[in-house]
Amino acid sequence: MKNLQNLDYLAVVIYMLLMAGIGLFLGKFVKNVSDYFKGGNAIPWVSGAISNFMTKFSTFIFVAYAGIAYTDGMIAVTLIWSTVVPALVGAFVFAKRWRRAGIITPMEYLETRFSPLVRQIFSWSGVAFKILDNMVRLYALALFVNAATGISLEASILTCGIIVALYTIAGGLWAVVITDVVQFVILIVATLILLPLTIEAGGGLSQIFSKMPTHFNWFNGSKGMPVYIIVYYLMILIKYSGNWTFIQRFYSVKDEKAGKKQALLSAAFFFIFPFIFLFPSIVARQIIPDLQNPEMAYVSICLKLLPQGIMGLMVAAMFAATMSVLSGEYNVTAGVLTKDIYQRVFKPNATDQQLLWVGRSMTLFLGVLITMGALFVGGFGGAFEANKLFTGLFALPMTIPLILGVLLKRPSPVGAIATVVVGIITGLILNSTSSISWELGTLIEIMVCVTVFLASGIKKSPDAGYLQRVKAFFMKINTPLREDQKPIEDWSFQRSMNRLYAIALLVVGLLFMGMSVPSISDKSGMSSFVAGIICIVLAAIMWSLNQKKSQDKNIENLNA
C-alpha cells in the first residue's frame, strides 16, 4: 500500500495553518467567558447545525464504522443512522428548554435543579468520561494517519493534538464553529471526489450491487439483530441527548426557534451523509478483498484510488472530521472545569478575565491529557469496542439524570447521585460477565438507571426551599424568551465573520485547484479542480453579499 507523497504533505500543512490562523484571528473577538464558551448566544443556526454535525463525525466513522461496512456491509449505515433520532428529539423536546435555561455550561443547571453536590459529582465524573471518550477519537485519527503516512502513532497523536489545542485555546466556541464550517466543506468535497472514483473502480453501480455479498444487507450479522439495533439506537439517543457539545449548540443560538431549526438541519445531515461516507468502504470489499485489518478499509481505498495531492486533501479531511469533534469537546469540557469546578469550588469571586485565562489553561490541560491517554486505547480491543465500553460504563449512568432532570420535576438529588453510583456498578458487573451479551447488559443497565432515578421521586421532598427552586426552574424553561433576553446582532462582528468564511472558502478552493494540477488529466484531478472553482465562486458570492449588506446597514444607520 502506497503512502503520502510530498504534495500530499504540503496540502496537510496548508490546511493545518489555515485552521490555526482562523483560531488565532478569532481570539481578538473573545472578550469574556460567555463569548469563549457559548459565543455570546450569537451562533447562527446554520453554522450551529454544521458544527453539531461535525462534532459527532470524527475519524471514528472512517475507522470503526468503515471496518463494519467492509466486513458486514449496509448494517454500518443502519447503525450510524441512530444519530438522526437524538437530533429530532432535540428539535422538538430539548432545544427550547436548553436555550431558555440561560446557562454557560451543561452542568450549571444541575445546582438549581438538584443541588451543589450533584453539580460537582457530575462535573468531575463528566470530565473524566470526556477524557476517555476523546482518547478513542484521537486514537482513531492516529490509526488513519499512521496507515496513510507511515508516521508513528505517537507522532500522529501529538501533531493533531497541538493544532486542535492552538485554535481552540485562542478562539473559543467561535473558533470551534467557524473551523467546523470550513472543515465541513473540505470533508464533503473530498468524500464526493472519492465516491465516483470508487464506483468506477467497482465497475459501475450495477456491477457493484450484483457482486455484493448477499449478507451485505441493512440488518446483517450480530449487529443487525433487532434487539442489538434497538439497544444501540436507545444508547445513542441517551448519549447524544446528554452530550455536552450537543447541549452547548442549543444554548449558544439566538432563541428557541433557531435551536429547533439547527436540530432539524443536523438531523438531515445525519441522514444524508453517512451513506456517502461509508459506501467506499463497502465497495472496498470487492476492490481490496484481502485486507488484514477491516478498520483500514477507508484509508486503503483512498490510497489506491486518489492521486498525489488529492490524497493529501483526504487526509486533511480526516483531520477535519476529528479535529472538529475534539475542538468542540475541549471547549465545552474546559467550560465545565472553569465554571463548575474552578469558580464554584476554588474561586467564587474570580473576574471575567481570570475565568477566560483559566478556560484557556484548562483547554491546554485537556489537550495534553487526552493526547497521552490515546496511546493506550488499543488495549481495549479497537475504537468501536472501546467506545461501546466507555459509553455503557459511564455515559449512560451520568446522562440519564441530566436529560430526565430537565423533563421531570419529581426525581430528587439523591436519585441523581444514586443513578450514577448504581449505574456504574451495574455496568461493571454486566461487562465482566461473559455470559451476558452487550445488548442485554446495556438494556439492563438503562432500565436500572431509569428505575433508580424515577423511584427517587415517589416520595415528595420535605425541603420547601428545594421544591421552590425546582418550581422556579421549570417555570423558566417552560416560558418563551422575551425579546430583551435575546442578543442584539453585532453587525461589525458578523461582517468580520462573513469575510472570514469567504477568505477561508477562497483558500480551500485554491488548495483543491492547486493539488489537482499534477493529475488534471485524470477524473480525480478534474473533479478536484471543479470543486476548487465551486468553492471560489461561493467565496465570491459570500463576499459580494456581505459587502451589499454592509452598504445597506450604513444607509440604514445614516437614515436613523
Coordinates of C-alpha atoms in Angstrom, one line a residue:
M1 CA 0.0 0.0 0.0
K2 CA 1.4 3.4 -1.0
N3 CA 2.0 6.3 1.4
L4 CA 1.6 10.0 1.1
Q5 CA 3.9 12.0 -1.3
N6 CA 5.4 15.4 -0.9
L7 CA 2.5 17.2 -2.5
D8 CA 0.1 15.4 0.0
Y9 CA 2.1 16.6 2.9
L10 CA 2.0 20.2 1.6
A11 CA -1.8 20.0 1.4
V12 CA -2.0 18.9 5.0
V13 CA 0.4 21.6 6.2
I14 CA -1.5 24.3 4.4
Y15 CA -4.7 23.0 5.9
M16 CA -3.3 23.0 9.4
L17 CA -2.0 26.6 9.0
L18 CA -5.5 27.6 7.8
M19 CA -7.2 26.1 10.9
A20 CA -4.6 27.6 13.3
G21 CA -4.9 31.0 11.6
I22 CA -8.7 31.1 12.0
G23 CA -8.4 30.4 15.7
L24 CA -5.8 33.0 16.3
F25 CA -7.7 35.6 14.3
L26 CA -10.9 34.9 16.3
G27 CA -9.1 35.2 19.6
K28 CA -9.3 39.1 19.4
F29 CA -13.1 38.9 19.4
V30 CA -13.2 36.9 22.6
K31 CA -13.7 39.5 25.3
N32 CA -15.3 37.4 28.2
V33 CA -16.1 33.9 29.3
S34 CA -19.6 34.0 27.7
D35 CA -18.0 34.6 24.3
Y36 CA -15.5 31.9 24.9
F37 CA -17.9 29.1 26.0
K38 CA -21.2 30.0 24.3
G39 CA -20.4 32.5 21.6
G40 CA -22.4 35.3 23.3
N41 CA -25.6 33.4 22.2
A42 CA -24.9 34.7 18.7
I43 CA -24.0 31.5 16.8
P44 CA -26.0 31.4 13.5
W45 CA -28.3 28.3 13.4
V46 CA -26.9 27.1 10.1
S47 CA -23.4 27.3 11.4
G48 CA -24.5 25.7 14.6
A49 CA -26.1 22.8 12.7
I50 CA -22.9 22.2 10.7
S51 CA -20.9 22.4 13.8
N52 CA -23.2 20.0 15.6
F53 CA -22.9 17.5 12.7
M54 CA -19.1 17.8 12.5
T55 CA -18.7 17.4 16.3
K56 CA -20.3 14.0 16.0
F57 CA -18.5 12.7 12.9
S58 CA -14.8 12.1 13.7
T59 CA -12.3 9.8 12.0
F60 CA -14.0 7.2 14.3
I61 CA -16.6 6.9 11.5
F62 CA -13.9 6.3 8.9
V63 CA -12.1 3.7 11.0
A64 CA -14.6 1.9 13.3
Y65 CA -17.8 2.2 11.1
A66 CA -15.7 1.7 8.0
G67 CA -14.5 -1.6 9.4
I68 CA -18.1 -2.7 10.0
A69 CA -19.0 -1.6 6.4
Y70 CA -16.1 -3.6 5.0
T71 CA -17.0 -6.7 6.9
D72 CA -20.8 -6.6 7.2
G73 CA -22.0 -4.1 4.6
M74 CA -25.0 -1.8 4.9
I75 CA -25.5 -2.5 8.6
A76 CA -22.9 0.1 9.2
V77 CA -25.2 2.7 7.7
T78 CA -28.2 1.3 9.7
L79 CA -26.2 1.8 12.9
I80 CA -24.9 5.3 12.2
W81 CA -28.4 6.4 11.3
S82 CA -29.0 6.2 15.1
T83 CA -27.7 9.7 15.2
V84 CA -30.8 11.0 13.4
V85 CA -33.1 10.2 16.4
P86 CA -31.5 12.4 19.1
A87 CA -31.4 15.3 16.6
L88 CA -35.2 15.0 16.0
V89 CA -35.9 14.6 19.7
G90 CA -33.6 17.6 20.4
A91 CA -35.6 19.7 17.9
F92 CA -39.0 19.0 19.4
V93 CA -38.1 18.4 23.1
F94 CA -34.8 19.8 24.3
A95 CA -33.8 22.7 22.1
K96 CA -36.2 25.3 23.7
R97 CA -35.5 24.1 27.2
W98 CA -31.7 24.4 27.0
R99 CA -31.9 27.8 25.3
R100 CA -34.3 29.1 28.0
A101 CA -32.2 27.7 30.8
G102 CA -29.7 30.6 30.3
I103 CA -26.6 28.6 31.2
I104 CA -22.9 28.8 30.2
T105 CA -22.1 25.1 30.8
P106 CA -24.4 22.0 30.7
M107 CA -23.6 21.2 34.3
E108 CA -24.7 24.7 35.6
Y109 CA -28.4 23.9 35.7
L110 CA -27.8 20.9 38.0
E111 CA -27.2 23.1 41.0
T112 CA -30.6 24.7 40.6
R113 CA -32.4 21.6 39.6
F114 CA -30.8 19.3 42.2
S115 CA -28.0 20.6 44.5
P116 CA -24.5 21.9 44.6
L117 CA -23.2 18.3 45.4
V118 CA -24.9 16.9 42.3
R119 CA -23.3 19.6 40.2
Q120 CA -19.9 18.7 41.5
I121 CA -20.2 15.0 41.2
F122 CA -21.5 15.2 37.6
S123 CA -18.9 17.8 36.7
W124 CA -15.9 15.7 37.9
S125 CA -17.2 12.4 36.6
G126 CA -18.3 14.0 33.3
V127 CA -14.9 15.5 32.7
A128 CA -13.3 12.0 33.4
F129 CA -15.7 10.4 30.8
K130 CA -15.0 13.1 28.3
I131 CA -11.3 12.4 28.6
L132 CA -11.8 8.7 27.9
D133 CA -14.3 9.4 25.1
N134 CA -11.9 11.7 23.3
M135 CA -9.0 9.4 23.7
V136 CA -10.8 7.0 21.4
R137 CA -11.4 9.6 18.8
L138 CA -7.8 10.7 18.8
Y139 CA -6.7 7.1 18.6
A140 CA -8.9 6.5 15.6
L141 CA -7.4 9.5 13.8
A142 CA -3.8 8.3 14.6
L143 CA -4.6 4.9 13.1
F144 CA -5.7 6.6 9.9
V145 CA -2.7 8.9 9.7
N146 CA -0.3 6.1 10.6
A147 CA -1.6 3.9 7.8
A148 CA -1.6 6.8 5.3
T149 CA 1.8 8.3 6.1
G150 CA 3.9 5.7 7.9
I151 CA 4.4 8.3 10.7
S152 CA 4.4 6.7 14.1
L153 CA 1.2 6.5 16.2
E154 CA 2.8 8.7 18.8
A155 CA 3.8 11.5 16.3
S156 CA 0.4 11.4 14.7
I157 CA -1.4 11.9 18.0
L158 CA 1.0 14.7 19.1
T159 CA 0.7 16.7 15.8
C160 CA -3.1 16.6 15.7
G161 CA -3.4 17.4 19.5
I162 CA -1.2 20.5 19.2
I163 CA -3.1 22.0 16.3
V164 CA -6.5 21.4 17.9
A165 CA -5.4 22.9 21.2
L166 CA -3.9 26.0 19.5
Y167 CA -7.0 27.2 17.7
T168 CA -9.4 26.2 20.4
I169 CA -7.4 27.9 23.2
A170 CA -7.3 31.1 21.2
G171 CA -10.7 31.5 19.7
G172 CA -13.1 29.6 22.0
L173 CA -16.5 28.5 20.7
W174 CA -16.4 30.8 17.7
A175 CA -13.2 29.2 16.5
V176 CA -14.8 25.8 17.0
V177 CA -17.9 26.7 15.0
I178 CA -16.2 28.5 12.1
T179 CA -13.4 25.9 11.7
D180 CA -16.2 23.3 11.8
V181 CA -17.9 25.0 8.8
V182 CA -14.6 25.2 6.8
Q183 CA -13.8 21.6 7.7
F184 CA -17.3 20.6 6.7
V185 CA -16.6 21.9 3.2
I186 CA -13.3 20.1 3.0
L187 CA -14.7 16.8 4.2
I188 CA -17.7 16.8 1.9
V189 CA -15.8 17.9 -1.2
A190 CA -13.1 15.3 -0.5
T191 CA -15.5 12.4 0.0
L192 CA -17.6 13.4 -3.0
I193 CA -14.4 13.2 -5.1
L194 CA -13.8 9.7 -3.8
L195 CA -17.3 8.4 -4.3
P196 CA -17.4 8.4 -8.2
L197 CA -13.9 7.0 -8.3
T198 CA -15.0 4.1 -6.1
I199 CA -18.0 3.5 -8.3
E200 CA -15.8 3.5 -11.4
A201 CA -13.2 1.2 -9.8
G202 CA -16.0 -1.2 -8.9
G203 CA -17.2 -1.4 -12.5
G204 CA -20.3 0.8 -12.1
L205 CA -23.3 0.6 -9.7
S206 CA -25.0 -2.3 -11.4
Q207 CA -21.8 -4.4 -11.3
I208 CA -21.1 -3.4 -7.6
F209 CA -24.5 -4.4 -6.5
S210 CA -24.5 -7.7 -8.5
K211 CA -21.2 -8.7 -6.9
M212 CA -22.0 -7.5 -3.4
P213 CA -22.2 -10.4 -1.0
T214 CA -25.8 -11.4 -0.1
H215 CA -25.2 -10.8 3.5
F216 CA -24.3 -7.2 3.0
N217 CA -27.8 -6.1 3.8
W218 CA -29.2 -3.4 6.2
F219 CA -29.6 -5.9 9.0
N220 CA -26.7 -8.2 8.7
G221 CA -24.8 -10.2 11.4
S222 CA -25.0 -10.0 15.1
K223 CA -25.1 -6.1 14.9
G224 CA -28.1 -6.4 12.7
M225 CA -30.3 -8.3 15.1
P226 CA -33.4 -6.3 16.1
V227 CA -32.5 -6.3 19.8
Y228 CA -29.0 -5.1 19.1
I229 CA -30.2 -2.3 16.9
I230 CA -32.9 -1.2 19.3
V231 CA -30.5 -1.1 22.2
Y232 CA -27.8 0.7 20.1
Y233 CA -30.3 3.3 19.0
L234 CA -31.5 3.8 22.6
M235 CA -27.9 4.1 23.8
I236 CA -27.1 6.8 21.1
L237 CA -30.3 8.6 21.9
I238 CA -29.4 8.9 25.6
K239 CA -25.7 9.6 24.9
Y240 CA -26.3 12.3 22.3
S241 CA -29.2 14.0 24.1
G242 CA -26.9 14.5 27.1
N243 CA -23.7 15.1 25.1
W244 CA -22.2 18.4 26.3
T245 CA -21.4 19.7 22.8
F246 CA -24.9 18.8 21.7
I247 CA -26.5 20.8 24.5
Q248 CA -24.0 23.6 24.1
R249 CA -25.2 24.2 20.5
F250 CA -28.7 24.6 21.7
Y251 CA -28.0 27.4 24.3
S252 CA -25.5 29.2 22.0
V253 CA -28.0 30.3 19.4
K254 CA -30.2 33.4 19.4
D255 CA -33.5 31.8 20.5
E256 CA -35.7 28.7 20.7
K257 CA -36.7 28.9 17.0
A258 CA -33.1 29.0 15.9
G259 CA -32.4 26.0 18.2
K260 CA -35.2 23.9 16.6
K261 CA -34.1 24.8 13.0
Q262 CA -30.5 23.9 13.9
A263 CA -31.5 20.5 15.2
L264 CA -33.7 19.7 12.2
L265 CA -30.8 20.6 9.8
S266 CA -28.5 18.5 11.9
A267 CA -30.9 15.5 11.5
A268 CA -30.9 16.0 7.7
F269 CA -27.1 15.9 7.7
F270 CA -27.0 12.8 9.9
F271 CA -29.4 11.1 7.5
I272 CA -27.8 12.1 4.1
F273 CA -24.1 11.9 4.6
P274 CA -23.4 8.5 6.4
F275 CA -24.1 6.6 3.2
I276 CA -21.8 8.8 1.2
F277 CA -19.1 8.4 3.8
L278 CA -19.4 4.6 4.1
F279 CA -20.2 3.4 0.6
P280 CA -16.5 3.4 -0.4
S281 CA -15.7 1.1 2.5
I282 CA -18.5 -1.3 1.4
V283 CA -17.2 -1.4 -2.2
A284 CA -13.6 -1.8 -0.9
R285 CA -14.5 -5.4 0.0
Q286 CA -14.6 -6.1 -3.8
I287 CA -11.7 -3.9 -4.8
I288 CA -9.3 -4.9 -2.0
P289 CA -10.7 -8.2 -0.7
D290 CA -7.7 -9.3 1.4
L291 CA -7.4 -6.5 4.0
Q292 CA -6.0 -7.9 7.2
N293 CA -7.4 -5.0 9.3
P294 CA -11.0 -4.1 8.2
E295 CA -10.7 -0.8 10.1
M296 CA -8.2 0.3 7.4
A297 CA -10.8 -0.1 4.6
Y298 CA -11.4 3.6 4.1
V299 CA -7.7 4.7 4.1
S300 CA -6.8 1.7 1.9
I301 CA -9.4 2.6 -0.8
C302 CA -8.2 6.3 -0.6
L303 CA -4.6 5.3 -1.1
K304 CA -5.5 3.1 -4.0
L305 CA -7.7 5.5 -6.0
L306 CA -6.6 9.0 -5.1
P307 CA -3.6 10.6 -6.8
Q308 CA -0.9 12.6 -5.2
G309 CA -2.2 15.9 -3.8
I310 CA -5.8 14.7 -3.7
M311 CA -4.9 12.1 -1.1
G312 CA -3.3 14.8 1.0
L313 CA -6.7 16.6 0.9
M314 CA -8.4 13.5 2.0
V315 CA -6.1 13.1 5.0
A316 CA -6.8 16.8 5.7
A317 CA -10.5 15.9 5.6
M318 CA -9.9 13.2 8.1
F319 CA -8.1 15.7 10.3
A320 CA -11.0 18.0 9.8
A321 CA -13.5 15.4 11.0
T322 CA -11.8 14.5 14.2
M323 CA -10.4 18.0 14.9
S324 CA -14.0 19.3 14.8
V325 CA -15.0 16.8 17.4
L326 CA -12.0 17.4 19.6
S327 CA -12.1 21.2 19.5
G328 CA -15.8 21.2 20.4
E329 CA -15.2 18.7 23.3
Y330 CA -12.2 20.6 24.5
N331 CA -14.2 23.9 24.6
V332 CA -17.3 22.6 26.4
T333 CA -15.3 20.4 28.9
A334 CA -12.9 23.3 29.7
G335 CA -16.1 25.3 30.4
V336 CA -17.2 22.7 33.0
L337 CA -13.7 22.7 34.6
T338 CA -13.7 26.5 34.7
K339 CA -17.3 27.4 35.7
D340 CA -18.5 24.4 37.5
I341 CA -15.3 23.3 39.3
Y342 CA -12.7 26.2 39.5
Q343 CA -15.1 29.1 40.0
R344 CA -17.7 27.2 42.0
V345 CA -15.2 25.4 44.4
F346 CA -12.0 27.3 44.4
K347 CA -12.6 31.0 43.5
P348 CA -16.2 32.1 43.5
N349 CA -15.2 35.8 43.1
A350 CA -13.0 35.3 40.1
T351 CA -13.2 38.1 37.5
D352 CA -14.2 37.5 33.9
Q353 CA -10.7 38.0 32.7
Q354 CA -9.4 35.5 35.2
L355 CA -12.0 32.9 34.1
L356 CA -11.1 33.5 30.5
W357 CA -7.4 32.8 31.3
V358 CA -8.4 29.7 33.3
G359 CA -10.6 28.5 30.5
R360 CA -7.7 28.6 28.0
S361 CA -5.4 26.9 30.5
M362 CA -8.0 24.1 31.0
T363 CA -8.2 23.7 27.3
L364 CA -4.5 23.1 27.1
F365 CA -4.6 20.8 30.1
L366 CA -7.3 18.6 28.4
G367 CA -5.4 18.5 25.2
V368 CA -2.3 17.2 26.9
L369 CA -4.2 14.6 29.0
I370 CA -6.2 13.3 26.1
T371 CA -3.2 13.1 23.8
M372 CA -1.3 11.0 26.4
G373 CA -4.3 8.7 27.1
A374 CA -4.9 8.0 23.4
L375 CA -1.8 5.9 23.3
F376 CA -3.5 3.2 25.5
V377 CA -6.8 2.8 23.6
G378 CA -5.6 -0.1 21.5
G379 CA -5.7 -2.3 24.7
F380 CA -9.5 -2.1 24.8
G381 CA -10.0 -4.0 21.5
G382 CA -10.1 -1.2 19.0
A383 CA -12.0 2.0 18.5
F384 CA -15.6 0.7 18.2
E385 CA -15.4 -1.7 21.1
A386 CA -13.7 0.9 23.3
N387 CA -16.4 3.4 22.5
K388 CA -19.1 0.9 23.4
L389 CA -17.4 0.0 26.7
F390 CA -16.9 3.6 27.8
T391 CA -20.4 4.6 26.8
G392 CA -22.0 1.7 28.7
L393 CA -20.0 2.1 31.8
F394 CA -20.0 5.9 32.2
A395 CA -22.1 7.9 29.7
L396 CA -25.5 6.2 30.4
P397 CA -25.5 6.5 34.2
M398 CA -24.3 10.1 34.0
T399 CA -26.6 11.2 31.2
I400 CA -29.9 9.8 32.3
P401 CA -30.3 12.1 35.3
L402 CA -29.0 15.0 33.1
I403 CA -31.7 14.7 30.4
L404 CA -34.6 13.4 32.6
G405 CA -33.8 16.1 35.1
V406 CA -34.8 18.8 32.6
L407 CA -38.1 17.0 31.8
L408 CA -39.3 15.7 35.2
K409 CA -39.8 17.6 38.5
R410 CA -40.2 14.8 41.0
P411 CA -36.8 12.9 41.0
S412 CA -34.5 14.1 43.8
P413 CA -30.8 14.9 44.2
V414 CA -30.3 11.6 46.0
G415 CA -31.8 9.9 42.9
A416 CA -29.4 11.6 40.6
I417 CA -26.4 10.6 42.6
A418 CA -27.7 7.0 43.2
T419 CA -28.3 6.6 39.4
V420 CA -24.6 7.3 38.8
V421 CA -23.3 5.0 41.5
V422 CA -25.7 2.1 40.9
G423 CA -25.4 2.5 37.1
I424 CA -21.6 2.3 37.0
I425 CA -21.5 -0.6 39.4
T426 CA -24.2 -2.4 37.4
G427 CA -22.3 -1.7 34.2
L428 CA -19.0 -3.1 35.6
I429 CA -20.7 -6.3 36.8
L430 CA -22.5 -6.8 33.5
N431 CA -19.5 -6.1 31.3
S432 CA -17.4 -8.5 33.3
T433 CA -19.9 -11.3 32.9
S434 CA -19.1 -13.1 29.7
S435 CA -22.4 -15.0 29.6
I436 CA -24.4 -11.7 29.2
S437 CA -24.3 -10.1 25.7
W438 CA -23.5 -6.5 25.2
E439 CA -27.1 -5.6 24.1
L440 CA -28.7 -7.4 27.1
G441 CA -26.3 -5.9 29.5
T442 CA -26.7 -2.4 28.2
L443 CA -30.5 -2.7 28.2
I444 CA -30.5 -3.9 31.8
E445 CA -28.2 -1.0 32.8
I446 CA -30.5 1.5 31.2
M447 CA -33.6 0.0 32.9
V448 CA -31.8 0.0 36.3
C449 CA -30.7 3.7 35.9
V450 CA -34.1 4.9 34.9
T451 CA -35.8 2.9 37.7
V452 CA -33.4 4.3 40.3
F453 CA -33.9 7.8 39.1
L454 CA -37.7 7.7 38.9
A455 CA -38.0 5.9 42.2
S456 CA -36.4 8.8 43.9
G457 CA -39.4 10.9 43.0
I458 CA -42.0 8.7 44.5
K459 CA -41.8 10.5 47.9
K460 CA -42.1 14.2 47.7
S461 CA -39.1 16.1 49.2
P462 CA -39.7 17.8 52.6
D463 CA -37.3 20.6 51.7
A464 CA -39.5 23.6 50.9
G465 CA -36.6 25.6 49.6
Y466 CA -35.6 22.9 47.2
L467 CA -39.2 22.5 45.9
Q468 CA -39.5 26.2 45.3
R469 CA -36.2 26.3 43.4
V470 CA -37.2 23.4 41.2
K471 CA -40.6 25.0 40.6
A472 CA -38.9 28.3 39.5
F473 CA -36.5 26.4 37.2
F474 CA -39.3 24.6 35.4
M475 CA -41.3 27.8 35.1
K476 CA -38.2 29.4 33.5
I477 CA -37.6 26.6 30.9
N478 CA -41.3 26.5 30.0
T479 CA -41.6 30.2 29.5
P480 CA -40.7 31.6 26.0
L481 CA -37.8 34.1 25.9
R482 CA -38.7 37.7 25.8
E483 CA -37.2 39.9 23.1
D484 CA -35.0 41.7 25.6
Q485 CA -33.5 38.3 26.6
K486 CA -32.3 37.7 23.0
P487 CA -28.9 39.0 21.9
I488 CA -28.7 42.1 19.7
E489 CA -26.9 41.5 16.5
D490 CA -23.4 43.0 16.3
W491 CA -23.2 43.7 12.6
S492 CA -19.5 44.7 12.7
F493 CA -18.6 41.3 14.2
Q494 CA -20.9 39.4 11.9
R495 CA -19.4 41.2 8.9
S496 CA -15.9 40.1 10.1
M497 CA -17.1 36.5 10.4
N498 CA -18.7 36.5 6.9
R499 CA -15.4 37.9 5.5
L500 CA -13.5 35.1 7.3
Y501 CA -15.8 32.5 5.8
A502 CA -15.3 33.9 2.3
I503 CA -11.5 34.1 2.7
A504 CA -11.4 30.5 4.1
L505 CA -13.5 29.2 1.2
L506 CA -11.2 31.0 -1.2
V507 CA -8.1 29.3 0.4
V508 CA -9.9 25.9 0.3
G509 CA -10.8 26.4 -3.4
L510 CA -7.2 27.4 -4.3
L511 CA -6.0 24.4 -2.3
F512 CA -8.2 22.0 -4.2
M513 CA -7.3 23.5 -7.6
G514 CA -3.5 23.6 -6.8
M515 CA -3.5 19.9 -5.6
S516 CA -5.3 18.9 -8.8
V517 CA -2.7 20.1 -11.2
P518 CA -0.4 17.0 -11.3
S519 CA -3.5 14.8 -12.0
I520 CA -5.6 17.2 -14.0
S521 CA -5.9 14.7 -16.9
D522 CA -7.5 12.1 -14.6
K523 CA -11.1 12.2 -13.4
S524 CA -9.9 12.7 -9.8
G525 CA -7.8 15.7 -10.7
M526 CA -10.5 17.3 -12.9
S527 CA -13.1 16.7 -10.1
S528 CA -10.8 18.4 -7.6
F529 CA -10.3 21.3 -10.0
V530 CA -14.0 21.8 -10.5
A531 CA -14.6 21.5 -6.7
G532 CA -12.0 24.3 -6.2
I533 CA -13.7 26.5 -8.7
I534 CA -17.1 26.0 -7.0
C535 CA -15.5 27.0 -3.6
I536 CA -14.0 30.1 -5.1
V537 CA -17.4 31.1 -6.7
L538 CA -19.1 30.5 -3.4
A539 CA -16.5 32.7 -1.7
A540 CA -17.0 35.5 -4.2
I541 CA -20.8 35.3 -3.8
M542 CA -20.5 35.4 0.0
W543 CA -18.1 38.4 -0.1
S544 CA -20.4 40.3 -2.5
L545 CA -23.5 39.7 -0.4
N546 CA -21.6 40.7 2.7
Q547 CA -20.5 44.0 1.0
K548 CA -24.0 44.7 -0.1
K549 CA -25.4 44.1 3.4
S550 CA -22.7 46.4 4.8
Q551 CA -23.8 49.2 2.4
D552 CA -27.5 48.6 3.4
K553 CA -26.6 48.8 7.1
N554 CA -24.6 52.0 6.5
I555 CA -27.6 53.6 4.7
E556 CA -29.9 52.4 7.4
N557 CA -27.7 54.0 10.1
L558 CA -27.5 57.3 8.2
N559 CA -31.3 57.4 7.9
A560 CA -31.7 56.7 11.6

